[in-house]
Structure formats: C-alpha cells, structure tokens
Coordinates of C-alpha atoms and ligand atoms in Angstrom, one line a residue:
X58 CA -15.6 7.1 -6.8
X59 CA -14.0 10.0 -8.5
X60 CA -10.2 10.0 -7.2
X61 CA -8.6 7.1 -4.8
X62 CA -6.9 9.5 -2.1
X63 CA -6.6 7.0 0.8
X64 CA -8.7 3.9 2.3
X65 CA -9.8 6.1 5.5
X66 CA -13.2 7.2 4.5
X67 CA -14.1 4.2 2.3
X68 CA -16.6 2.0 2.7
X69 CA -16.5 -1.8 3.2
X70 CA -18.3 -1.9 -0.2
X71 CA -16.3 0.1 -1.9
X72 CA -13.2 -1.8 -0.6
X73 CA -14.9 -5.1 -1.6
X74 CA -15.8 -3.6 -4.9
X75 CA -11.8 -3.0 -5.4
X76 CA -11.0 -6.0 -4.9
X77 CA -13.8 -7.9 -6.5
X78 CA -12.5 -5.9 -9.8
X79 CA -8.8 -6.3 -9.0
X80 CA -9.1 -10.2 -8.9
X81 CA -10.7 -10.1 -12.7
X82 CA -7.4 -8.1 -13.2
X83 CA -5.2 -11.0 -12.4
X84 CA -7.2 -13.3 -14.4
X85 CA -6.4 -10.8 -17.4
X86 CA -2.5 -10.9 -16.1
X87 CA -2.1 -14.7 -16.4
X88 CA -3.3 -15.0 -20.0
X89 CA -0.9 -15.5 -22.9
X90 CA -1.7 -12.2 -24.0
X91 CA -2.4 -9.5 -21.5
X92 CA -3.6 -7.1 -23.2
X93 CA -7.2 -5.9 -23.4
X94 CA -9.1 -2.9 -25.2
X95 CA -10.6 -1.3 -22.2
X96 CA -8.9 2.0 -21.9
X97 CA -8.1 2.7 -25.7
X98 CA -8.5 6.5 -26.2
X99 CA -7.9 7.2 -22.5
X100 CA -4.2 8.8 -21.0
X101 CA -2.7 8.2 -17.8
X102 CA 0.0 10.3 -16.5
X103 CA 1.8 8.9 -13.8
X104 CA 3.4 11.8 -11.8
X105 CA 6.8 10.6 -9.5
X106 CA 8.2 13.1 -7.4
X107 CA 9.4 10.5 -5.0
X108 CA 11.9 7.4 -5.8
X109 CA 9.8 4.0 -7.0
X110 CA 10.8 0.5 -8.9
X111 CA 7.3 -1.2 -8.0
X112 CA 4.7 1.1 -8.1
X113 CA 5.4 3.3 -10.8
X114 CA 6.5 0.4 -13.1
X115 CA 3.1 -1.8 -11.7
X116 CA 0.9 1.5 -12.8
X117 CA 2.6 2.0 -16.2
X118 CA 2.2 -2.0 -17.1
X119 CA -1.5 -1.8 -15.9
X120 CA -2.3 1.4 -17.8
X121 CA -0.8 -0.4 -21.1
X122 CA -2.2 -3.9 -20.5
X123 CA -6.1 -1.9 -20.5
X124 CA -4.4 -0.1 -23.8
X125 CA -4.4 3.3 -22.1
X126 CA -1.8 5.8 -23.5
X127 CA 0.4 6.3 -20.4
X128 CA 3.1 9.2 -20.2
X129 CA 5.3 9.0 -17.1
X130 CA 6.8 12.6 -15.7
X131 CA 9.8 12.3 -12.6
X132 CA 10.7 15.4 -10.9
X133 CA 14.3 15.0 -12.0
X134 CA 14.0 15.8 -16.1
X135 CA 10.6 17.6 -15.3
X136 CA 10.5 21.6 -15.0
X137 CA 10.0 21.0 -11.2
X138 CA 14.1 21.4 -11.4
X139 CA 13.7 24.6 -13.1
X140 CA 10.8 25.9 -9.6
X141 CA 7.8 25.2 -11.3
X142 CA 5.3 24.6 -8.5
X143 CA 3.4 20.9 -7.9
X144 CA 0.2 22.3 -8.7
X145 CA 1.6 24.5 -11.7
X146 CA 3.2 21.3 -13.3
X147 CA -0.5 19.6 -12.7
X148 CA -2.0 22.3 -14.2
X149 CA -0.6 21.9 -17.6
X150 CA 0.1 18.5 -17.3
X151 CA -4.0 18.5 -16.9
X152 CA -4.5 21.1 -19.7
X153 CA -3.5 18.1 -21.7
X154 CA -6.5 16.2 -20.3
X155 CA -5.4 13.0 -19.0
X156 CA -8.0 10.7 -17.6
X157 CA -6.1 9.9 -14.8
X158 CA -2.8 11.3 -12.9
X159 CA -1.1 9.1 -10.3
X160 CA 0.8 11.0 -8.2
X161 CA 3.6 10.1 -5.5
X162 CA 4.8 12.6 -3.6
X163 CA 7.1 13.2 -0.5
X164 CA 4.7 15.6 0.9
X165 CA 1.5 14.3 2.9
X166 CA -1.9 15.4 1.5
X167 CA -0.2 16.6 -2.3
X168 CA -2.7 14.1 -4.3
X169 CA -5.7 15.5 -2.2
X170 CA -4.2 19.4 -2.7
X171 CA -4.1 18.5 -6.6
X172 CA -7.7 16.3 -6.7
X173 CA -9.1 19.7 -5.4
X174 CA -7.5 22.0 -7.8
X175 CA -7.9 20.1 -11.0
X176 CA -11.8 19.1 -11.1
X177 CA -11.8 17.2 -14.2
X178 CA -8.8 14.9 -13.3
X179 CA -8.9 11.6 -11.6
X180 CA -6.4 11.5 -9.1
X181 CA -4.7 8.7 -7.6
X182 CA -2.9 8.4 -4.7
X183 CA 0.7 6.5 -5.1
X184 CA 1.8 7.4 -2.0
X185 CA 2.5 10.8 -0.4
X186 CA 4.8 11.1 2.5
X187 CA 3.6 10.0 5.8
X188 CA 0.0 9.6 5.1
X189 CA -1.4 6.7 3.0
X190 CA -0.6 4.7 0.2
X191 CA -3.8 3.2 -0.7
X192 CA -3.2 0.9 -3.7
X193 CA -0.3 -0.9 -1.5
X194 CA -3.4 -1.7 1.0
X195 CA -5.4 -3.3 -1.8
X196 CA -2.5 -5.3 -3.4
X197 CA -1.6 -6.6 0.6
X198 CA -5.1 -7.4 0.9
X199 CA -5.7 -9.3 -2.5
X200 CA -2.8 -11.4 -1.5
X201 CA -4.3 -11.9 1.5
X202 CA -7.6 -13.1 -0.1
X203 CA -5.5 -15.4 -2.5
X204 CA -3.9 -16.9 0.5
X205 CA -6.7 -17.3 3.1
X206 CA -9.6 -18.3 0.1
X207 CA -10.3 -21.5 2.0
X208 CA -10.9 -19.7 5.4
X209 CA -15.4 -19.2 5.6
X210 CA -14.4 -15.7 6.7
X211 CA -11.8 -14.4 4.2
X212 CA -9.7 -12.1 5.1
X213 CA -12.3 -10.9 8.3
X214 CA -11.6 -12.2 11.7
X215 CA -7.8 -12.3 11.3
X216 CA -4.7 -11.0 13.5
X217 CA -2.2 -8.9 12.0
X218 CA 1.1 -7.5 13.0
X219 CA 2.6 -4.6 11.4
X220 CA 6.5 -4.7 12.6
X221 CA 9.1 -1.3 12.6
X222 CA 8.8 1.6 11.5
X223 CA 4.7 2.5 11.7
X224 CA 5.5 6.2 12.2
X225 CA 7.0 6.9 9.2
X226 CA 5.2 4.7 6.6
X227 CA 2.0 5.2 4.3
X228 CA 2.1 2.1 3.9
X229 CA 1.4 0.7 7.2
X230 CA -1.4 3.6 7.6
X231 CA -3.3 2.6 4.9
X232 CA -3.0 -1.1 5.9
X233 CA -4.5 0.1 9.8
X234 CA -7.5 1.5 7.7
X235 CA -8.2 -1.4 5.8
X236 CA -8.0 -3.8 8.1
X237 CA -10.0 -1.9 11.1
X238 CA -12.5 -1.8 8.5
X239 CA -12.2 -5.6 7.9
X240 CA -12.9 -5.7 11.7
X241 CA -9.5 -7.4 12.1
X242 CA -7.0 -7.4 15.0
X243 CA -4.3 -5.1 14.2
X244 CA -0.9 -5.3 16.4
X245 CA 1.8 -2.5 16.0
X246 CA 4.8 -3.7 17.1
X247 CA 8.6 -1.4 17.2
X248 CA 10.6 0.7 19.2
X249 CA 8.1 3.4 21.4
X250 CA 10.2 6.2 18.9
X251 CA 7.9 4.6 16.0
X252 CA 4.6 3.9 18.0
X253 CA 3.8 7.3 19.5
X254 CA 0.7 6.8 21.8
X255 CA -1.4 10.5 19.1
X256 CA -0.1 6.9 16.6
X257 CA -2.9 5.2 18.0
X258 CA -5.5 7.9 18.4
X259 CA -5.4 8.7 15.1
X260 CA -7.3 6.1 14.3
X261 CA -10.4 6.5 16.1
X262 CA -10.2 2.7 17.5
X263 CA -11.4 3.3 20.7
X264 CA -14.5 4.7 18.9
X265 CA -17.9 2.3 18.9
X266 CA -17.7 2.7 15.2
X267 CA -14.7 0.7 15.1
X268 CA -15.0 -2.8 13.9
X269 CA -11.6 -3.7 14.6
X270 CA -8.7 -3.9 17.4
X271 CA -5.7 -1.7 17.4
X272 CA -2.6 -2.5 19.7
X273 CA 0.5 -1.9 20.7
X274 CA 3.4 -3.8 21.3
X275 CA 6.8 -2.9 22.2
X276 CA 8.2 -6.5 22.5
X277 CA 8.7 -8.5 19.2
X278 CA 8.2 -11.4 20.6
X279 CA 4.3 -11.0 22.3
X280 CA 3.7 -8.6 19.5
X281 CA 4.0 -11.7 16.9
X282 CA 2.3 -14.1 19.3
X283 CA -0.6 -15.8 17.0
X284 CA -0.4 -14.0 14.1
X285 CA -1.6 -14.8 10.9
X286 CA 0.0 -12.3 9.1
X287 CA 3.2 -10.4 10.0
X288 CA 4.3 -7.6 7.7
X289 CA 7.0 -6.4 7.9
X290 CA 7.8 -2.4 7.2
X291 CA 11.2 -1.1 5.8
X292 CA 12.9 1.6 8.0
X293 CA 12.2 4.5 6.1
X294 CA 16.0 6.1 6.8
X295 CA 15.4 9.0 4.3
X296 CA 12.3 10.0 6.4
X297 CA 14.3 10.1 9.6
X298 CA 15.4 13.5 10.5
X299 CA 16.9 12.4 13.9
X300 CA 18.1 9.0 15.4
X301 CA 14.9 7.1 16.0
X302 CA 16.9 3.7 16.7
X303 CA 20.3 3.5 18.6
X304 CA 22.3 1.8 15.8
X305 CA 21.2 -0.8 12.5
X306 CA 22.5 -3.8 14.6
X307 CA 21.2 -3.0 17.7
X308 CA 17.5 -2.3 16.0
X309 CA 18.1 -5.7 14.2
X310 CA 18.7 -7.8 17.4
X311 CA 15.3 -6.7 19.0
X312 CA 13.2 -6.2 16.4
X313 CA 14.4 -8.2 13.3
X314 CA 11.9 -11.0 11.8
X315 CA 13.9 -14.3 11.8
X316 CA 12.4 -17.5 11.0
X317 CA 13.4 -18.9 14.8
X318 CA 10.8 -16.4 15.9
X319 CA 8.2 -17.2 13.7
X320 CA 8.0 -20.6 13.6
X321 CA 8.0 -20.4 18.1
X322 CA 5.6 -17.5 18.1
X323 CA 3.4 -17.8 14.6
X324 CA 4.1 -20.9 13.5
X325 CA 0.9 -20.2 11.0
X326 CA 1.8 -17.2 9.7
X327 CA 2.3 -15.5 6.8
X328 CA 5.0 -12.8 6.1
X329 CA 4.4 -9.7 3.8
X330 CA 6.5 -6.7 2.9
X331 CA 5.9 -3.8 0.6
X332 CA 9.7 -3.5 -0.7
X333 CA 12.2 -2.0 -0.7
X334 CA 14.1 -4.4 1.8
X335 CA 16.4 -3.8 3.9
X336 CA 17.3 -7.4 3.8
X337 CA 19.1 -8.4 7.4
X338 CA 17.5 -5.6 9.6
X339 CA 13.9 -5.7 9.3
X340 CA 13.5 -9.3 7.9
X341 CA 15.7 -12.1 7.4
X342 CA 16.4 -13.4 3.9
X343 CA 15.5 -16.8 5.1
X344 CA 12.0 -15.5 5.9
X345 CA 11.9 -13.4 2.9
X346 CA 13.0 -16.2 0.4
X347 CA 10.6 -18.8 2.1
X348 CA 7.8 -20.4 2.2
X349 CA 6.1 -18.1 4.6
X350 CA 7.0 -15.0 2.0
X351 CA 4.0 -13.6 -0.2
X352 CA 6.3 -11.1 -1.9
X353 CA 5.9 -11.9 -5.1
X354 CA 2.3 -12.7 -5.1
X355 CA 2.2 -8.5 -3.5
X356 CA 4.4 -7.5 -6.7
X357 CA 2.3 -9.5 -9.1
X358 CA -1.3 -8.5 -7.6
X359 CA 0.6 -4.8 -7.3
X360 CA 0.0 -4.6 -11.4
X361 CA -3.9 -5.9 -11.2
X362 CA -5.3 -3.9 -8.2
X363 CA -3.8 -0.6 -9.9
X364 CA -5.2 -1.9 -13.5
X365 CA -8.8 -2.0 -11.4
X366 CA -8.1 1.3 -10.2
X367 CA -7.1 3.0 -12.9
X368 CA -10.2 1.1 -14.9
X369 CA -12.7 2.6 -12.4
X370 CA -11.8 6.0 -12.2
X371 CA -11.1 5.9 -15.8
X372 CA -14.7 4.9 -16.9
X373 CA -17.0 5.7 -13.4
X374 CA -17.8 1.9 -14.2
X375 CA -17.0 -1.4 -12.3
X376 CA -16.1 -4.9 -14.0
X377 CA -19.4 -6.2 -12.8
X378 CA -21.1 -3.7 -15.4
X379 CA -19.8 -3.6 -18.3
X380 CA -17.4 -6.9 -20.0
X381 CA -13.6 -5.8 -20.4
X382 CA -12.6 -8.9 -22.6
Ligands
LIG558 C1 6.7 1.7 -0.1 C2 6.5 3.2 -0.2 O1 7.1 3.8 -1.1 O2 5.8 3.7 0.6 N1 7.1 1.0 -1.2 C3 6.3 0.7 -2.2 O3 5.5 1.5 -2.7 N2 6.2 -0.6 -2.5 C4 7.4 1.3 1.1 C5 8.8 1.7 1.3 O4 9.3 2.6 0.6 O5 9.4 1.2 2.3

C-alpha cells in the first residue's frame, strides 16, 4: 500500500491488516509512556485546508507517539492566502521530503490529484469534500471490533444504520465501503434530499460482487428497526448550498436519535458519531452521554488507527513483520 486514498478498492485483507496493526496501536496508547522509536528520522506533514479538532490533532499525537518529526501547515497562515496553488504548495512542501503528507481538503479527489503528482510522497487521505474519509472508517470499525469481540463473527454479519445527512458526508461513504465489504447490512436512513436514488448506485450493491446489503429508508423509525449499530452523521450545513431540510426543528422531530426511539426500535444497539455534534438535532445528548455512546472509544482509537497508518506507509512494513517496541 503506497498512499491510503479511500476504502473503495481495498481489499478485505488489506482492511483486516489495518486493523490488526491499529489494535497493537492502542496497546502502545494505554501504556505509561506512549511513546515508541518507530518512526525516528521520518517527517509527516499534515496538510489542513479544511476545519478539524479530531483528526488533525489524532494524526499529529500519532506521528509523535512513533517519534516522527511532524510539521502541521493550515491554509489560513500558509501561502495558499497569498494564490499559491494546492499542488504548488505540495510541491515544495514535498521538495522537503516528507515521508508522509495527510491531507484534508474541501475539494473531492485533491489527495488522489496530489498522490499522482508527487511520486515519492505517501499520501493520506484525511478527508476531502464529499468523497471519503478513510481513517474515520477504520477508527468506527476498531470500535466496533472492541465492542462486538465476543460475537464468533466480529464485526461480519451485522446491521447498520447510517442516520442524516449521507449525501454530503465522507464519512458515511467510506463507512458504506467498509462495511459492504464486511458483507454487512447497511441502512441509509434521512430525508429523500440526502438519499438520492444515483446515492445508492454508486455503490455497485446490486452487483454479484457485492457481499453486503445496501438500503434505504426514509422513516426513522423502520430504518432503526434491529440495528446493532446506529451512527449518527452531523448535518454538514457548510456543505449545503440550498435548503436540503425545511427548518433545524422540524429536521429534529423526524429524524433526531432519542433514546425513546432506541431503546423501542434497537434496544441492542450501539450509537456512534464522528463529531462534530450538533447536539439536539441529529442526536440527543442523553444518547450521546450514555451508555449506548462509543464516542470516546472512536476519539481514542481515532489516535491508534492513524498511528497504523502512518506506520505502514511510512516503512512499506506491517506490525506483524517487524517489532515496534
Ligand atoms: C467529520 C469530517 O470532517 O468529515 N469529522 C471528523 O473528521 N471527525 C464529520 C463532520 O465534520 O461532520
């Protein structure tokens, strides 16, 4: 694996493979000191064009907990405000020869545009406009391993809602990869403005290939029915360029996750959300606060699936090969 661009086009190994490394990660995380020599000598630039609190911090704690020198460039204080293009601000940020460059950018498909022009750069995907946000995928997904260890299947065989605003998040794309791939049951549930039906195509579910379900729900409460996970997605108002819901309250009344639902619909479930939350439209904070809530556990695991990313493309070697003590 040279650059992580998105999980579409992975393969169940290589999926497994990140998370098999990403769970040594979090044994690394929980010690008294967490800090290991792995990446000493190697530089990671992590390049935010786009607003972040969890990802970009989670990236710059992993990159110093494997001792990687780790330089962080925004758009605002970066020569982007002076009309430097993206790829002439990766240029010479790569003539600096970084191992790795994380990249989050409003536009769709700019990690993949750079990964192609700068060959001897890893690239990493931190999430770029509508498309995918691949490490978010991995994080959900170790929580979800954490949670269902017990279960003879893992995190296989499972039924998943993903509940708002599918259309315009990364996140939720990436998450319909990974699980399809898992072979799970995947539920979109919103408003029909978030769930076009070219949504669903997309994804090639009705293909033979396919080794999961994909459907969609426009009713909270049928969409829910069962689950096992429910994530819930942040309206993604800055994305909006018209009016995709009639009003906050009105879009909180029909599709807002409250514990009342849960516990009559998926009384088994469990509830994740990437953050930021809109707390009181999307999700309640009694769901959010609860017992049900992995939220944490996704900002915690955030840190060791991106310290398993960055290790990988860092040295073209997994944990299995080589000790990282
Ligand atoms: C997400 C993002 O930026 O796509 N946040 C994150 O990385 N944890 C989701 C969001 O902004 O709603």
């Amino acid at each position: 694996m040279k650059h992580l661009l998105g999980i579409e086009g992975l393969s169940r190994d290589e999926f497994y493979l990140l998370l098999d490394n990403s769970r040594e990660m979090v044994e690394i995380s929980r010690r008294d000191i967490k800090k290991v020599p792995a990446l000493r000598g190697k530089t990671v630039i992590n390049m935010f064009f786009e607003a972040s609190t969890r990802t970009r911090s989670s990236f710059e704690i992993a990159g110093k907990r494997l001792s990687a020198d780790v330089v962080n460039v925004s758009a605002t204080g970066s020569s982007v405000t002076k009309g430097e293009t993206l790829l002439d601000t990766a240029r010479t940020l790569s003539a600096m020869a970084p191992d790795v460059l994380v990249v989050r950018h409003s536009a769709s498909g700019a990690p993949a545009f750079l990964a192609r022009y700068l060959p001897d750069t890893a690239v990493v995907n931190a999430g770029d406009g509508l498309h995918e946000h691949p490490t978010q995928a991995l994080l959900d997904c170790l929580t979800l391993s954490e949670h269902f260890s017990a279960r003879s299947q893992g995190i296989e065989g499972l039924r998943l809602a993903i509940v708002g605003d599918v259309l315009h998040s990364r996140v939720a794309r990436s998450n319909i990869w990974a699980h399809l791939l898992l072979g799970n049951e995947v539920r979109l549930v919103g408003p029909p403005t978030f769930l076009p039906p070219e949504l669903k195509e997309a994804f090639g579910a009705d293909s033979s290939q396919c080794r999961g379900r994909l459907e969609v729900y426009y009713d909270l409460k049928s969409g829910i029915a069962g689950a096992d996970v429910v994530m819930c997605l942040r309206l993604q108002l800055e994305r909006q360029s018209q009016h995709f819901v009639p009003s906050l309250e009105e879009y909180s009344r029909e599709y807002g996750v409250s514990e009342k639902l849960l516990a009559r619909y998926a009384p088994n479930c469990v509830v994740l959300h990437p953050g930021p939350v809109n707390r009181g439209i999307e999700v309640s904070s009694e769901v959010l606060d609860g017992p049900r809530s992995l939220v944490s556990k996704q900002v915690s695991n955030g840190v060791a699936v991106r310290m398993a990313v960055l290790f990988l493309l860092a040295t073209g070697k997994d944990t299995g090969e080589t000790t990282i003590a």
